[in-house]
One Martini backbone bead per residue (centre of mass of N, CA, C, O) as a GRO file, in nm:
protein
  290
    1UNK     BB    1   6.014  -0.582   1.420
    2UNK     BB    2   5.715  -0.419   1.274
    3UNK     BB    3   5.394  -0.449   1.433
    4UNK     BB    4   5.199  -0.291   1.290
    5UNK     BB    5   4.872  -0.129   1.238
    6UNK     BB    6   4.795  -0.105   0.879
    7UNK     BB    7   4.413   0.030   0.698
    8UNK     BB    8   4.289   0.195   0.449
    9UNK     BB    9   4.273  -0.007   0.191
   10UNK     BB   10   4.262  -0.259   0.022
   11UNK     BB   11   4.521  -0.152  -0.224
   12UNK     BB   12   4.742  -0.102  -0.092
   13UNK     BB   13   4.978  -0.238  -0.029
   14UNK     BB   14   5.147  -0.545   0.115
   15UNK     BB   15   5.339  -0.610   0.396
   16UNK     BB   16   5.118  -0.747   0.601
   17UNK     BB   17   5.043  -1.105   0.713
   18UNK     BB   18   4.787  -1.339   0.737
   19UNK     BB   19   4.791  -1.695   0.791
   20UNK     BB   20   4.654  -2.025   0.756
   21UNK     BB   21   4.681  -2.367   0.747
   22UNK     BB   22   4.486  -2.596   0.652
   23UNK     BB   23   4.361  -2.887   0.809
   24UNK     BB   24   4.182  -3.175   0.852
   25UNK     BB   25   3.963  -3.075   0.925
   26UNK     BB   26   3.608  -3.151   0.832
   27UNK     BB   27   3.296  -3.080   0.711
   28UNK     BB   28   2.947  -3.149   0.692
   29UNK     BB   29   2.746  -3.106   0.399
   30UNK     BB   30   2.530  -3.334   0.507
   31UNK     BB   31   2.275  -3.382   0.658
   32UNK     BB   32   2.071  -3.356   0.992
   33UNK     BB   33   2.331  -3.180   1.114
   34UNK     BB   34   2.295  -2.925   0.918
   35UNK     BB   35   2.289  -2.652   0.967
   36UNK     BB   36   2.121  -2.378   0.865
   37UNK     BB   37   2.277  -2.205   0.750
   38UNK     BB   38   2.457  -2.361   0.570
   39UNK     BB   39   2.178  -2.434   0.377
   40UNK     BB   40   2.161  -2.160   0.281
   41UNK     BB   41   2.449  -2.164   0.115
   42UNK     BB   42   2.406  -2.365  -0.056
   43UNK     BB   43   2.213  -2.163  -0.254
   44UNK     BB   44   2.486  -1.950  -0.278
   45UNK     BB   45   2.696  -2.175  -0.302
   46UNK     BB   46   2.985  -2.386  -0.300
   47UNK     BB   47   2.996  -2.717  -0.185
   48UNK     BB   48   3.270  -2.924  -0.089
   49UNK     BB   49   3.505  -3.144  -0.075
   50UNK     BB   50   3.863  -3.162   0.031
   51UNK     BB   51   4.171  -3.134   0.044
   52UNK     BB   52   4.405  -3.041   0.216
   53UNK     BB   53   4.695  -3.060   0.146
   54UNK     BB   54   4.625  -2.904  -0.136
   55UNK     BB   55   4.523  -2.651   0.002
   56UNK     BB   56   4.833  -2.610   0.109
   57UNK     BB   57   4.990  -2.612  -0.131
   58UNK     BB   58   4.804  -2.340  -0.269
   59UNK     BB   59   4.893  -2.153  -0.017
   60UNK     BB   60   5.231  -2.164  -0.109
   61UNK     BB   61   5.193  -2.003  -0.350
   62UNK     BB   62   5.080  -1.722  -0.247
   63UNK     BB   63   5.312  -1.746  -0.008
   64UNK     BB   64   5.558  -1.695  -0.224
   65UNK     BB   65   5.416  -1.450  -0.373
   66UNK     BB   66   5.451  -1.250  -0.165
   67UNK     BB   67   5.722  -1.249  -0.060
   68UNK     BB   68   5.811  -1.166  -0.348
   69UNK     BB   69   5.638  -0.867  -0.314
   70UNK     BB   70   5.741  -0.815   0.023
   71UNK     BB   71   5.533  -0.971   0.206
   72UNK     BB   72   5.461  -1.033   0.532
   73UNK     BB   73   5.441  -1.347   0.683
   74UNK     BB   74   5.229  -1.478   0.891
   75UNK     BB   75   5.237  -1.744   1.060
   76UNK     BB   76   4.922  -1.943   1.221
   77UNK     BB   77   4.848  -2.131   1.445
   78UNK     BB   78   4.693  -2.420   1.499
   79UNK     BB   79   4.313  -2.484   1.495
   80UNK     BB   80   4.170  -2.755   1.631
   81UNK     BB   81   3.867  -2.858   1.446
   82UNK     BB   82   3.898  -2.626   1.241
   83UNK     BB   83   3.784  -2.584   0.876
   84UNK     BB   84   3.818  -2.262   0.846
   85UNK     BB   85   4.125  -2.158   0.942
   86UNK     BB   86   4.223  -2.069   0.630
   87UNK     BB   87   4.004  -1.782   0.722
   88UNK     BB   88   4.169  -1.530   0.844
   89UNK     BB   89   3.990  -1.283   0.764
   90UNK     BB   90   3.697  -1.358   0.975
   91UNK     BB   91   3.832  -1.278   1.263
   92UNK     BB   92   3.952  -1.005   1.153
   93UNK     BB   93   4.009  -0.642   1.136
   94UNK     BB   94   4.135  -0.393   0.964
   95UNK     BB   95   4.168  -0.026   1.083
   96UNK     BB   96   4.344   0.135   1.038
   97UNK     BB   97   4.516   0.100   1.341
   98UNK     BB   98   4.290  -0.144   1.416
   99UNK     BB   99   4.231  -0.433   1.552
  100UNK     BB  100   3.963  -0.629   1.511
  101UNK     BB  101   3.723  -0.861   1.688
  102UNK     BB  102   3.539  -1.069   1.575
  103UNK     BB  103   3.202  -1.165   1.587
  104UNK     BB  104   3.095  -1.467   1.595
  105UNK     BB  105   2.853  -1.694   1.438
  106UNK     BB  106   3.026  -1.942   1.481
  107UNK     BB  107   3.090  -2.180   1.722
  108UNK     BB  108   3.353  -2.334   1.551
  109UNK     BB  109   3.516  -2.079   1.528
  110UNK     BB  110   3.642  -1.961   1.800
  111UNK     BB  111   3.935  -2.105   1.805
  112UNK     BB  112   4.062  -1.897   1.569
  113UNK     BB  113   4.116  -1.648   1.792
  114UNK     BB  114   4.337  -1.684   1.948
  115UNK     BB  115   4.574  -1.648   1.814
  116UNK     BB  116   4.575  -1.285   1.787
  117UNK     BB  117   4.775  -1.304   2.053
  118UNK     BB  118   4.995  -1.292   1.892
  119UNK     BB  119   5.256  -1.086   1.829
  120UNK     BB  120   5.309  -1.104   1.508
  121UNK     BB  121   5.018  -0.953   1.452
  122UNK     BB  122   4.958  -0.684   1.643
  123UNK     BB  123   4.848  -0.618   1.888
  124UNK     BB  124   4.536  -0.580   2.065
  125UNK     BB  125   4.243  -0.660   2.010
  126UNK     BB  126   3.926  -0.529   1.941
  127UNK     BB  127   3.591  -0.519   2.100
  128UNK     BB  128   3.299  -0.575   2.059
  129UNK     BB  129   2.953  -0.537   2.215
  130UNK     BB  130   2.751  -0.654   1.944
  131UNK     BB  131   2.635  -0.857   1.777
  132UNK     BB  132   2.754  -0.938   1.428
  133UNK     BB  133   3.081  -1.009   1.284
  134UNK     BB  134   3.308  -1.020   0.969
  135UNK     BB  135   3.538  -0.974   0.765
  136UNK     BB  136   3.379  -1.089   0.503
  137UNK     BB  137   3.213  -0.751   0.539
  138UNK     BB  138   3.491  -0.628   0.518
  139UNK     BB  139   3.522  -0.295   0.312
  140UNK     BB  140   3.743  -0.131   0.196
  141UNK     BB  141   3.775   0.171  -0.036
  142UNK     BB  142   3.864   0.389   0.126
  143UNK     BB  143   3.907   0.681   0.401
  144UNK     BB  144   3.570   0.729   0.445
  145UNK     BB  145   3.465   0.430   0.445
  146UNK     BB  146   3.259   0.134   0.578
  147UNK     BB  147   3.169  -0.201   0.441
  148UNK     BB  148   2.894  -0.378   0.528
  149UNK     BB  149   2.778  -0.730   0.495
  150UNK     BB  150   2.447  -0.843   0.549
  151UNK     BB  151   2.457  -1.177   0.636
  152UNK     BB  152   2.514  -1.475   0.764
  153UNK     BB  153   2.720  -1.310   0.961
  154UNK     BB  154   2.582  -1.052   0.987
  155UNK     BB  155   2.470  -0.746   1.185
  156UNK     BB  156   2.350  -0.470   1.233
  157UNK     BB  157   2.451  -0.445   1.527
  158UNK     BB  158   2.764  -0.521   1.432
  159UNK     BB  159   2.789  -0.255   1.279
  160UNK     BB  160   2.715  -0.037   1.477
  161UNK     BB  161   2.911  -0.119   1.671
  162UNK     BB  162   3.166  -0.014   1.483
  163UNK     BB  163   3.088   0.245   1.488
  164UNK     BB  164   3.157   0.315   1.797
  165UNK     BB  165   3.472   0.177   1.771
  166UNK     BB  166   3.567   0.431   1.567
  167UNK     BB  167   3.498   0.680   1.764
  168UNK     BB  168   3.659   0.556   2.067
  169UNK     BB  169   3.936   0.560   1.839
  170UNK     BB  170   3.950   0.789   1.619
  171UNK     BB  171   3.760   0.696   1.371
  172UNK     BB  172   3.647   0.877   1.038
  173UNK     BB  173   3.363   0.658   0.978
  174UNK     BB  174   3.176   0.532   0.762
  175UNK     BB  175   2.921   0.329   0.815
  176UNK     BB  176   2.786   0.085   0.556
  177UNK     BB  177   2.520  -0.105   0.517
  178UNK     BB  178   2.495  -0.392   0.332
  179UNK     BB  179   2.257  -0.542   0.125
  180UNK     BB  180   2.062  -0.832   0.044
  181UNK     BB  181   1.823  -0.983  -0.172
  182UNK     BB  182   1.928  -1.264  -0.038
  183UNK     BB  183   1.965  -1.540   0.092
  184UNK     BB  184   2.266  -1.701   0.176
  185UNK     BB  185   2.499  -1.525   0.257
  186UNK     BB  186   2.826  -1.512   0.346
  187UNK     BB  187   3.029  -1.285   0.184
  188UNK     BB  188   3.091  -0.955   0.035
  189UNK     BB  189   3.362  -1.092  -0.080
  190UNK     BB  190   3.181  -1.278  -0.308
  191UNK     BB  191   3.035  -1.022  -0.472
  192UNK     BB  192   3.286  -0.804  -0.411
  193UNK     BB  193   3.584  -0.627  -0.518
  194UNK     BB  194   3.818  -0.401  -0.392
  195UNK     BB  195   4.101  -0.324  -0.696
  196UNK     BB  196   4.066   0.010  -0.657
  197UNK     BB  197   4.044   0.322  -0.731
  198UNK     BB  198   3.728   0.296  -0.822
  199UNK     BB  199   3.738  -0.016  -0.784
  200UNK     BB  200   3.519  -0.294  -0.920
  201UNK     BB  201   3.360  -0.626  -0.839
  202UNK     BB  202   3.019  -0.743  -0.934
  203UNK     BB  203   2.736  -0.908  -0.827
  204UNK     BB  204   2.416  -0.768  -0.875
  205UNK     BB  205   2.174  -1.007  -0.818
  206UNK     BB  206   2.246  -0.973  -0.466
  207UNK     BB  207   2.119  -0.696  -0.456
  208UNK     BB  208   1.965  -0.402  -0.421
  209UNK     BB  209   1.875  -0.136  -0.631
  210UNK     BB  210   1.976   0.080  -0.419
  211UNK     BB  211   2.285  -0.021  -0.379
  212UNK     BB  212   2.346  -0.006  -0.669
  213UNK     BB  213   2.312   0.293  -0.683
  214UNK     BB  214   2.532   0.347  -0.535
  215UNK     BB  215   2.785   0.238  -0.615
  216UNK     BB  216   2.732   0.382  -0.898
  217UNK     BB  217   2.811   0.662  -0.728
  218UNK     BB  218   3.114   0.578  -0.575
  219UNK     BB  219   3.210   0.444  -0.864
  220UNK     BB  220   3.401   0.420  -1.166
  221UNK     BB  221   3.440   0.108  -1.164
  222UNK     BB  222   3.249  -0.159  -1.297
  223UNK     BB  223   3.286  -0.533  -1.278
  224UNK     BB  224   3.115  -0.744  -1.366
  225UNK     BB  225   2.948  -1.064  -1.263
  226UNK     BB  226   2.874  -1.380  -1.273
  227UNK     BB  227   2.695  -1.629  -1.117
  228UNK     BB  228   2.924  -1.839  -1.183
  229UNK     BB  229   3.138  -1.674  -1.061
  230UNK     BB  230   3.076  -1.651  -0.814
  231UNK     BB  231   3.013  -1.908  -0.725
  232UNK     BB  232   3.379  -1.985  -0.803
  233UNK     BB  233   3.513  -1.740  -0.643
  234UNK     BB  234   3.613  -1.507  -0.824
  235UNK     BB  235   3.583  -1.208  -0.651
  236UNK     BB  236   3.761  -1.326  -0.438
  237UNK     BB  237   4.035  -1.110  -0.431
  238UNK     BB  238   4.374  -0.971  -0.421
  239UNK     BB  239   4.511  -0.708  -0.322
  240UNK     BB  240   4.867  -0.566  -0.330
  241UNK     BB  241   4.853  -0.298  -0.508
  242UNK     BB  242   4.676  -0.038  -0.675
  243UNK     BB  243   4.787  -0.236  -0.968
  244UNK     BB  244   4.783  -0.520  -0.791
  245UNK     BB  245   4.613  -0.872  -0.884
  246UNK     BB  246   4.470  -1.138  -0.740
  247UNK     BB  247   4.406  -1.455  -0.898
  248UNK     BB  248   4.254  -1.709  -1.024
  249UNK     BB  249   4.265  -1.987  -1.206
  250UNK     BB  250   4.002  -1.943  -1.427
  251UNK     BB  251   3.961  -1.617  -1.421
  252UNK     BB  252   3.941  -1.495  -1.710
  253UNK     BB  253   3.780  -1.270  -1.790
  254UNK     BB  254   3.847  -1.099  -1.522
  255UNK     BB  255   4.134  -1.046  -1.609
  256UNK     BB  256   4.072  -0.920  -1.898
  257UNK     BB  257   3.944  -0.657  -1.753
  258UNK     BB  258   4.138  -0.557  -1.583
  259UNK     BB  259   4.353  -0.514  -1.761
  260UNK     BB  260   4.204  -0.305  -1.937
  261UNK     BB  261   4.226  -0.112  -1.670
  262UNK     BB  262   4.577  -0.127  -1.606
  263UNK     BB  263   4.620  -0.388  -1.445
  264UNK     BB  264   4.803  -0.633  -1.240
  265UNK     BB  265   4.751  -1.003  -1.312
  266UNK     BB  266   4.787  -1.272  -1.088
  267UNK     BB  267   4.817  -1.626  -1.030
  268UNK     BB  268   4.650  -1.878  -0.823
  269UNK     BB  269   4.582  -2.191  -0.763
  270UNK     BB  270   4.291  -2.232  -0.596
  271UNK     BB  271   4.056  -2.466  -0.653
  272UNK     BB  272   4.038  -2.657  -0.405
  273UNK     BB  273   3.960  -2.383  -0.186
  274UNK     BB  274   3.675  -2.324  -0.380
  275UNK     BB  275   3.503  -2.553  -0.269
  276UNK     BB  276   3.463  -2.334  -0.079
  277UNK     BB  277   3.351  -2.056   0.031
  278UNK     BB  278   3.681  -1.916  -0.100
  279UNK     BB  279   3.987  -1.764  -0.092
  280UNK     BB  280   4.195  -1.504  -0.118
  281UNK     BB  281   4.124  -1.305   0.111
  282UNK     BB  282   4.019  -1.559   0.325
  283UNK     BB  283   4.345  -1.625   0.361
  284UNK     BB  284   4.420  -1.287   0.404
  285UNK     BB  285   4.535  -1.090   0.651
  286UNK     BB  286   4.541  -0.766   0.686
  287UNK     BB  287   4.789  -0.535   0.851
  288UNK     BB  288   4.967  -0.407   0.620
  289UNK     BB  289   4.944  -0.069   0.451
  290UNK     BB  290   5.100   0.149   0.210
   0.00000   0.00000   0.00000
């Protein structure tokens, strides 16, 4: 079997990916133990408790449809302990050749990167030397920038690491990091997500105007989101190929939308997954597009 990485884009074909079915740990929501990181992101996404099994259920589903539509899914197995261990997409990112090991702001999520050495994943990961970056802030728009999302996981040191690390490989591309306008940004791709080549859709409200601005300048299509589909995680969608994009259910508007651009949108009941500010691509690591 072929174990290559290779991602040049968001909306690539997705030819083969990882996923991780969630666990039975859950984390604590409320009371004098909760991070403050944590506190701050409960103030822009919504945190609630979760049944795993359902959890799991719905992500049966994803993956019955990847494979259905031809792409190799690799189940890594469990991280015992860590809570959002089915958010594999925040541990690692693929850039055109190269698989990234995420430098995690999170230290209880440290044991969900030992998978990453699986050979079904494909390749040694390579390690940035500071800052910190998590995948759910990277993400390939085009085939010349990787846009980085300053959130509360990820660090300008983080982004500058990644820029060092793409030119000692080899990889000719500018690192544009992204401004938040507020704080308690998860990530992202929860207020992004390029979802075909000139488009996205986008949250305006948590940029900053200069950002927004460039936006506006890099892309042909932007498809607004209002705070309340952000809050419902219904951004992080997942495409599948140039012209295929998977949205979960009950994101009628926004499908309605997509489709109007042209696209094919597939739907898949992730309600449970959502109750943490997670979704389709969060539960997705792409290794291989085509």
């Amino acid at each position: 079997m072929n174990h290559d990485v290779h991602v040049a884009t968001e909306y690539g074909t997705l030819k083969r990916a990882a996923l991780r079915h969630a666990g039975d740990c859950t984390r604590p929501l409320d009371g004098p133990d909760v991070h403050p990181v944590l506190a701050r992101q409960q103030a822009t996404s919504t945190w609630a408790t979760y049944d795993p099994a359902t959890v799991r259920a719905q992500q049966d589903q994803l993956i019955a449809l990847l494979r259905d539509r031809g792409t190799d899914v690799v189940l890594l197995p469990a991280a015992p302990g860590c809570s959002t261990q089915h958010y594999p997409r925040d541990i690692a990112f693929a850039i055109d050749h190269v698989l990234f090991r995420a430098r995690l702001n999170s230290e209880h999520r440290l044991a969900e990167a030992v998978a990453l050495t699986n050979p079904a994943v494909g390749g040694q990961p390579v390690g940035l030397t500071r800052g910190t970056i998590e995948g759910g802030d990277v993400l390939l728009p085009d085939t010349d920038r990787v846009l980085v999302g300053l959130s509360e996981e990820t660090s300008a040191d983080g982004a500058t690491a990644l820029q060092e690390a793409l030119a000692r490989h080899g990889i000719d591309r500018e690192v544009v990091p992204v401004p938040f306008a507020v704080k308690g940004i998860v990530h992202l791709d929860d207020h992004l997500a390029v979802v075909a080549p000139g488009t996205a859709l986008i949250h305006r409200e948590v940029f900053t105007a200069d950002q927004n601005r460039w936006f506006d300048a890099h892309f042909d299509h932007l498809v607004p989101v209002t705070d309340a589909e952000a809050r419902a995680v219904q951004v992080n969608v997942l495409a599948i190929a140039p012209t295929t994009v998977v949205v979960a259910a009950g994101s009628d508007r926004i499908a309605a939308a997509l489709t109007a651009l042209g696209l094919e949108v597939l739907t898949v009941d992730y309600s449970e997954v959502t109750r943490i500010p997670g979704s389709l691509r969060c539960t997705t690591l792409a290794l291989l597009r085509t």
